[in-house]
Amino acid sequence: MKKQRFVFLIGSLKKGGAERNLSRVASALSARGHAVHLILFEKKIEYPLDAGVQIIDLALSQYKNKLVKLFMIYWRVTSTVWSIRPRYALSFTRLGGQFLASTLYPRVITRYDAYPFFFKKRKWITSMIMFNLPNVRKVICPSSELRRHVRKYYVRKSKLHLLYNPVPDVASSTLDTPVATSRPYFVVVGRLHPQKRIEVILEAFAGSVARASYDVMILGDGYDEARLRKRAEELGLQDRVIFKGFLADPYPMMRHARALLSASSKEGFPNVLVESLFLEVPVLAADCLTGPSEIIVDGVNGYLFPVGDAATLRKQIDLLVTDEALYQTLRQQAKGSVAKFDQDLILNQWMEVLA
C-alpha cells in the first residue's frame, strides 16, 4: 500500500478495549510511514502511540452547554476531516462512528465496540441507520457472532468485515517481574462495573475448595468497587479477595495466576481472555454475547459457563485446582489456541482492509 493519510476519531485514549486497539492500529500505520492524525475530544492518553501520530485535541471540556458541545463536535470533526482528506476516516466506537458518518466524508470506516442490541432500541437503530449511509464504506465487527447478528440490518452486507482484536506484543512487558503474594491466586481483570458481574465470581469462589488455599486478585478500578468489597465481606472473603486497582502492566500478575475468571454479561470482544491464553493461563468465562465462544474451547484452553451461573463456575474452579493433569494440559494448549489473534496477523488484515 502506497503512503496514505488516515484520520482516527475517539473520545480519548483512556484505558479501555476500543482505545487500546485504536492505538495499536494507528501506531502500526504510522510506523509503516503513513500520515496518521488522531482526533481526540479530550487529550487523555494512557496507551502508547507511535511518535509519528499527530494529535488533534478538540478540547471540548471548555464547552459546558450540551447542545453547544454537540455542535462543536460536528463542526470541528467535519472541518478537520475534510481539510485533511484522508484515504479513510475511522472510528473504533459507536458514537465516534456516528459523528464521522454525519460528516458525509466519502470514505468512512466504523467499528462496533460493543454488542449493539444491549443498548436502548433508539440507540442501536440510530447506529444502524448511520452505518448504512453510503459514505460508510466498511463496518468492522470484532467477532463473527456479532457480524452474524447485525447482518440482516445492512442493505450492503459486503461492507461488514470481521477483524478480531490483536493479541498485544507482551515481549516488552516485564513478565519476569516478581509477584509478591503469599498464596496462589486466580485473577480477574477489567473495569469494576455491573456489566462484569464480578459478584458471580465471588459467590462461586466462596463455595469452592479453592477458597482454602487460593486468593482472588482483582485488577481494575471503577465505581462498583465499594459494592464488591461489601459483597466479599458478606461472603467472608475479605482476606481472600484482593483489590489491586488498575495496573498499567497487568501481564506479570496475569502470567502467574492459576486461571483468569470472567463473568461478564456482555462484551464486544473480550481482549483479556485472549491475552490470558497468550500468557499460557487458562480461562473460565461466561458464555456471553459476544466473543467468548470464539476464544474458549471447553477442555482445550478453559471452560465456558452460562451467564450468572455461579454453581457451574464453582465446579470449574474446583476442577482446575483438584485435577493437576487436566490443568497442565490446558496450560500447554492455551497459547497455541489463540494463534489466529496474533498481532502481526491482525494488523496485516487491517492493512488489507485499508488498502
Coordinates of C-alpha atoms in Angstrom, one line a residue:
M1 CA 0.0 0.0 0.0
K2 CA 1.4 3.4 -1.0
K3 CA 1.8 6.1 1.6
Q4 CA -1.6 7.5 2.6
R5 CA -3.3 9.8 5.1
F6 CA -5.6 8.4 7.8
V7 CA -7.8 10.1 10.4
F8 CA -8.9 8.4 13.6
L9 CA -11.6 9.7 15.9
I10 CA -12.2 8.8 19.5
G11 CA -13.1 10.5 22.8
S12 CA -9.8 9.9 24.4
L13 CA -7.2 7.2 24.8
K14 CA -8.2 6.4 28.4
K15 CA -8.0 2.8 29.5
G16 CA -10.4 0.6 27.5
G17 CA -10.6 -2.0 24.8
A18 CA -11.5 0.2 21.9
E19 CA -8.9 2.8 22.9
R20 CA -6.2 0.2 23.1
N21 CA -7.0 -1.4 19.8
L22 CA -7.1 2.0 18.1
S23 CA -3.7 2.9 19.5
R24 CA -2.3 -0.3 18.0
V25 CA -3.7 0.2 14.5
A26 CA -2.9 3.9 14.4
S27 CA 0.7 3.2 15.6
A28 CA 1.1 0.4 13.1
L29 CA 0.1 2.7 10.2
S30 CA 2.4 5.4 11.4
A31 CA 5.3 3.1 11.8
R32 CA 4.8 2.0 8.2
G33 CA 5.2 5.6 7.0
H34 CA 1.6 6.7 6.6
A35 CA 0.4 10.1 7.9
V36 CA -1.8 9.4 10.8
H37 CA -4.0 12.1 12.5
L38 CA -5.8 11.3 15.8
I39 CA -8.7 13.5 16.7
L40 CA -9.5 13.4 20.5
F41 CA -12.4 15.1 22.3
E42 CA -10.1 15.1 25.4
K43 CA -6.3 14.8 25.4
K44 CA -6.1 11.9 27.8
I45 CA -3.6 9.3 26.5
E46 CA -3.0 6.1 28.5
Y47 CA -1.8 3.9 25.7
P48 CA 1.5 4.1 23.8
L49 CA 1.4 5.8 20.3
D50 CA 4.0 5.8 17.6
A51 CA 5.9 9.1 17.7
G52 CA 4.6 10.0 14.2
V53 CA 0.9 10.1 15.1
Q54 CA -0.3 13.7 15.1
I55 CA -2.7 14.5 17.9
I56 CA -5.6 16.9 17.3
D57 CA -7.2 17.9 20.6
L58 CA -10.7 19.4 20.3
A59 CA -10.5 20.4 23.9
L60 CA -14.3 20.0 24.3
S61 CA -14.3 20.4 28.1
Q62 CA -14.4 24.1 27.6
Y63 CA -18.0 23.8 26.3
K64 CA -20.5 23.3 29.2
N65 CA -23.7 23.5 27.3
K66 CA -24.6 20.1 25.8
L67 CA -26.1 21.4 22.6
V68 CA -23.1 23.7 22.1
K69 CA -20.8 20.9 22.7
L70 CA -22.6 18.6 20.1
F71 CA -22.5 21.4 17.5
M72 CA -18.8 22.0 18.1
I73 CA -18.0 18.3 17.8
Y74 CA -19.9 18.1 14.5
W75 CA -18.4 21.3 13.1
R76 CA -14.8 20.7 14.2
V77 CA -14.8 17.0 13.2
T78 CA -16.3 17.8 9.9
S79 CA -13.9 20.6 9.1
T80 CA -10.9 18.7 10.2
V81 CA -11.6 15.5 8.3
W82 CA -12.5 17.4 5.1
S83 CA -9.4 19.6 5.3
I84 CA -7.1 16.5 5.7
R85 CA -8.9 14.5 3.1
P86 CA -7.6 11.1 4.3
R87 CA -7.7 7.8 2.5
Y88 CA -10.1 6.7 5.3
A89 CA -11.6 8.4 8.4
L90 CA -12.0 5.7 11.1
S91 CA -13.7 5.4 14.5
F92 CA -13.5 2.5 16.8
T93 CA -16.6 3.4 18.8
R94 CA -20.3 3.6 18.1
L95 CA -20.7 7.3 18.8
G96 CA -17.5 8.2 17.0
G97 CA -18.7 6.3 14.0
Q98 CA -21.9 8.2 14.0
F99 CA -20.1 11.5 14.1
L100 CA -17.9 10.5 11.2
A101 CA -20.9 9.2 9.2
S102 CA -22.6 12.5 9.7
T103 CA -19.7 14.5 8.2
L104 CA -20.7 12.9 4.8
Y105 CA -17.0 12.4 4.1
P106 CA -17.0 9.8 1.3
R107 CA -14.6 7.3 2.9
V108 CA -15.6 6.4 6.4
I109 CA -14.9 3.2 8.3
T110 CA -16.8 2.5 11.6
R111 CA -16.4 -0.3 14.1
Y112 CA -18.6 -1.9 16.7
D113 CA -17.0 -1.6 20.1
A114 CA -19.9 -3.4 21.9
Y115 CA -22.8 -5.7 21.1
P116 CA -25.3 -3.1 19.8
F117 CA -28.6 -4.8 20.9
F118 CA -27.8 -4.3 24.5
F119 CA -28.3 -0.6 24.1
K120 CA -31.8 1.0 24.1
K121 CA -33.6 0.4 20.8
R122 CA -33.4 4.1 19.8
K123 CA -29.6 4.0 20.1
W124 CA -28.9 0.8 18.1
I125 CA -31.4 1.8 15.4
T126 CA -29.7 5.2 15.1
S127 CA -26.3 3.5 14.7
M128 CA -27.7 1.1 12.1
I129 CA -29.1 4.0 10.1
M130 CA -25.9 5.9 10.2
F131 CA -23.7 2.9 9.4
N132 CA -25.9 2.1 6.4
L133 CA -25.1 5.5 4.8
P134 CA -23.3 5.1 1.5
N135 CA -20.3 7.1 2.7
V136 CA -19.6 4.5 5.4
R137 CA -17.6 2.1 3.2
K138 CA -16.8 -0.5 5.7
V139 CA -18.0 -1.6 9.2
I140 CA -15.7 -3.6 11.3
C141 CA -17.1 -6.4 13.5
P142 CA -14.8 -7.8 16.3
S143 CA -16.5 -11.2 16.4
S144 CA -18.2 -13.4 13.8
E145 CA -21.1 -13.8 16.2
L146 CA -21.7 -10.0 16.3
R147 CA -21.4 -9.8 12.5
R148 CA -23.9 -12.6 12.1
H149 CA -26.4 -10.8 14.4
V150 CA -26.2 -7.4 12.7
R151 CA -26.0 -8.7 9.1
K152 CA -29.8 -8.6 8.4
Y153 CA -29.9 -4.8 9.2
Y154 CA -27.5 -3.9 6.4
V155 CA -28.5 -3.2 2.8
R156 CA -25.0 -3.7 1.5
K157 CA -23.8 -6.7 3.5
S158 CA -20.4 -6.8 1.9
K159 CA -19.4 -3.7 3.9
L160 CA -19.3 -5.9 7.1
H161 CA -15.7 -7.1 7.8
L162 CA -14.6 -9.4 10.6
L163 CA -11.4 -8.2 12.2
Y164 CA -10.5 -9.7 15.6
N165 CA -8.7 -7.6 18.2
P166 CA -5.0 -8.4 18.1
V167 CA -3.1 -10.1 20.9
P168 CA -0.6 -7.4 22.2
D169 CA 3.1 -7.8 21.9
V170 CA 3.8 -8.7 25.5
A171 CA 7.5 -9.2 24.9
S172 CA 8.1 -5.6 26.1
S173 CA 6.1 -6.3 29.2
T174 CA 8.1 -7.0 32.3
L175 CA 6.8 -10.6 32.5
D176 CA 9.5 -11.8 34.8
T177 CA 8.7 -9.1 37.4
P178 CA 8.3 -10.9 40.8
V179 CA 4.8 -11.0 42.0
A180 CA 4.7 -10.6 45.8
T181 CA 1.9 -12.9 47.0
S182 CA 1.7 -15.3 49.9
R183 CA -0.7 -17.7 48.3
P184 CA -1.5 -18.8 44.7
Y185 CA -4.4 -17.0 43.1
F186 CA -7.0 -16.6 40.4
V187 CA -7.1 -13.3 38.6
V188 CA -9.9 -11.0 37.4
V189 CA -9.1 -8.2 35.0
G190 CA -11.4 -5.4 34.0
R191 CA -13.4 -2.4 35.0
L192 CA -15.3 -2.7 38.2
H193 CA -18.7 -2.2 36.6
P194 CA -22.0 -4.2 37.0
Q195 CA -21.6 -5.5 33.4
K196 CA -18.6 -7.5 34.5
R197 CA -20.8 -9.5 37.1
I198 CA -17.8 -9.9 39.4
E199 CA -20.1 -10.8 42.3
V200 CA -20.8 -14.1 40.4
I201 CA -17.1 -14.9 40.7
L202 CA -17.1 -14.0 44.4
E203 CA -20.1 -16.3 45.1
A204 CA -18.6 -19.2 43.1
F205 CA -15.2 -18.8 44.9
A206 CA -16.9 -18.6 48.3
G207 CA -18.2 -22.2 47.9
S208 CA -15.2 -23.7 46.2
V209 CA -12.5 -25.9 47.6
A210 CA -10.0 -23.4 46.2
R211 CA -11.0 -21.0 49.0
A212 CA -8.8 -22.8 51.5
S213 CA -5.6 -22.2 49.6
Y214 CA -6.1 -19.6 46.9
D215 CA -6.9 -15.9 46.7
V216 CA -8.7 -13.9 44.0
M217 CA -6.7 -10.9 42.7
I218 CA -8.9 -8.2 41.1
L219 CA -7.0 -5.9 38.7
G220 CA -9.1 -2.8 37.8
D221 CA -10.9 0.1 39.2
G222 CA -14.4 1.6 38.8
Y223 CA -17.5 2.8 40.7
D224 CA -18.6 -0.7 41.6
E225 CA -15.7 -1.3 43.9
A226 CA -17.5 -0.4 47.2
R227 CA -20.4 -2.8 46.4
L228 CA -18.0 -5.6 45.5
R229 CA -15.9 -5.1 48.7
K230 CA -19.1 -5.3 50.7
R231 CA -20.2 -8.5 48.9
A232 CA -16.8 -10.0 49.6
E233 CA -17.2 -9.2 53.3
E234 CA -20.7 -10.7 53.4
L235 CA -19.2 -14.0 51.9
G236 CA -16.4 -14.0 54.4
L237 CA -13.8 -13.4 51.7
Q238 CA -12.3 -10.1 52.9
D239 CA -8.9 -11.8 53.4
R240 CA -9.2 -13.8 50.2
V241 CA -10.2 -11.2 47.7
I242 CA -7.5 -8.5 47.0
F243 CA -8.4 -5.4 45.1
K244 CA -5.2 -4.3 43.3
G245 CA -6.6 -1.4 41.3
F246 CA -5.7 -0.5 37.7
L247 CA -2.3 -1.8 36.7
A248 CA -0.7 -0.2 33.6
D249 CA 1.1 -3.5 33.0
P250 CA -1.1 -6.3 34.3
Y251 CA 0.7 -9.1 32.5
P252 CA 3.2 -10.2 35.2
M253 CA 0.2 -10.6 37.6
M254 CA -1.8 -12.4 35.0
R255 CA 1.0 -14.7 34.0
H256 CA 1.4 -16.2 37.5
A257 CA -2.3 -16.8 38.1
R258 CA -3.8 -20.2 38.3
A259 CA -6.5 -19.1 35.8
L260 CA -8.4 -16.0 34.7
L261 CA -12.0 -15.7 35.7
S262 CA -14.6 -13.6 33.7
A263 CA -18.3 -13.4 34.4
S264 CA -19.4 -10.6 32.0
S265 CA -23.0 -10.3 31.0
K266 CA -22.0 -8.8 27.6
E267 CA -18.9 -7.9 25.6
G268 CA -17.9 -6.6 22.2
F269 CA -14.8 -8.7 22.2
P270 CA -13.1 -9.6 25.5
N271 CA -9.4 -8.9 24.8
V272 CA -8.3 -10.0 28.2
L273 CA -9.3 -13.6 27.5
V274 CA -7.0 -13.8 24.5
E275 CA -4.2 -12.1 26.4
S276 CA -4.5 -14.5 29.3
L277 CA -4.3 -17.5 26.9
F278 CA -1.3 -16.0 25.2
L279 CA 0.4 -16.0 28.6
E280 CA -0.5 -19.7 28.9
V281 CA -3.1 -19.0 31.6
P282 CA -6.4 -21.0 31.2
V283 CA -9.7 -19.1 31.3
L284 CA -13.1 -19.7 32.9
A285 CA -15.5 -17.3 31.2
A286 CA -19.2 -16.7 31.0
D287 CA -20.6 -17.6 27.6
C288 CA -22.0 -14.1 26.9
L289 CA -22.6 -12.2 23.7
T290 CA -20.2 -11.7 22.0
G291 CA -16.7 -13.3 21.7
P292 CA -16.0 -15.8 24.4
S293 CA -17.4 -18.8 22.4
E294 CA -14.9 -17.8 19.6
I295 CA -12.0 -17.9 22.1
I296 CA -12.6 -20.6 24.6
V297 CA -12.9 -24.2 23.7
D298 CA -14.1 -26.4 26.6
G299 CA -11.4 -28.8 27.8
V300 CA -8.8 -27.2 25.4
N301 CA -7.9 -23.8 26.9
G302 CA -10.5 -23.4 29.6
Y303 CA -14.3 -23.7 30.1
L304 CA -17.4 -21.6 29.4
F305 CA -20.3 -21.4 31.9
P306 CA -23.8 -19.9 31.5
V307 CA -24.0 -16.1 32.3
G308 CA -24.8 -15.7 36.0
D309 CA -24.3 -19.4 36.9
A310 CA -22.1 -19.3 40.0
A311 CA -22.7 -23.0 40.7
T312 CA -21.2 -24.1 37.4
L313 CA -18.3 -21.7 37.8
R314 CA -17.6 -23.1 41.3
K315 CA -17.3 -26.6 39.9
Q316 CA -14.9 -25.4 37.2
I317 CA -12.7 -23.7 39.7
D318 CA -12.7 -26.8 41.8
L319 CA -11.7 -28.9 38.7
L320 CA -8.7 -26.6 38.0
V321 CA -7.3 -27.0 41.5
T322 CA -8.0 -30.7 42.0
D323 CA -7.1 -32.2 38.6
E324 CA -3.5 -31.2 38.0
A325 CA -3.1 -33.3 34.9
L326 CA -6.0 -31.5 33.2
Y327 CA -4.8 -28.1 34.4
Q328 CA -1.3 -28.7 32.9
T329 CA -2.9 -29.8 29.6
L330 CA -5.0 -26.6 29.5
R331 CA -1.9 -24.5 30.1
Q332 CA 0.1 -26.3 27.4
Q333 CA -2.6 -25.8 24.8
A334 CA -3.5 -22.2 25.8
K335 CA -1.1 -20.2 23.7
G336 CA -1.5 -22.2 20.5
S337 CA -5.3 -21.8 20.8
V338 CA -5.1 -18.1 20.1
A339 CA -2.7 -18.1 17.1
K340 CA -5.5 -16.5 14.9
F341 CA -5.4 -13.4 17.1
D342 CA -1.7 -12.8 16.6
Q343 CA -1.0 -9.1 16.5
D344 CA 1.1 -9.1 13.3
L345 CA -1.6 -11.3 11.6
I346 CA -4.5 -9.0 12.6
L347 CA -2.6 -5.8 11.7
N348 CA -1.8 -7.2 8.3
Q349 CA -5.5 -7.9 7.8
W350 CA -6.2 -4.3 8.8
M351 CA -3.7 -3.2 6.1
E352 CA -5.7 -5.2 3.5
V353 CA -9.0 -3.6 4.6
L354 CA -7.4 -0.1 4.4
A355 CA -5.7 -0.6 1.0

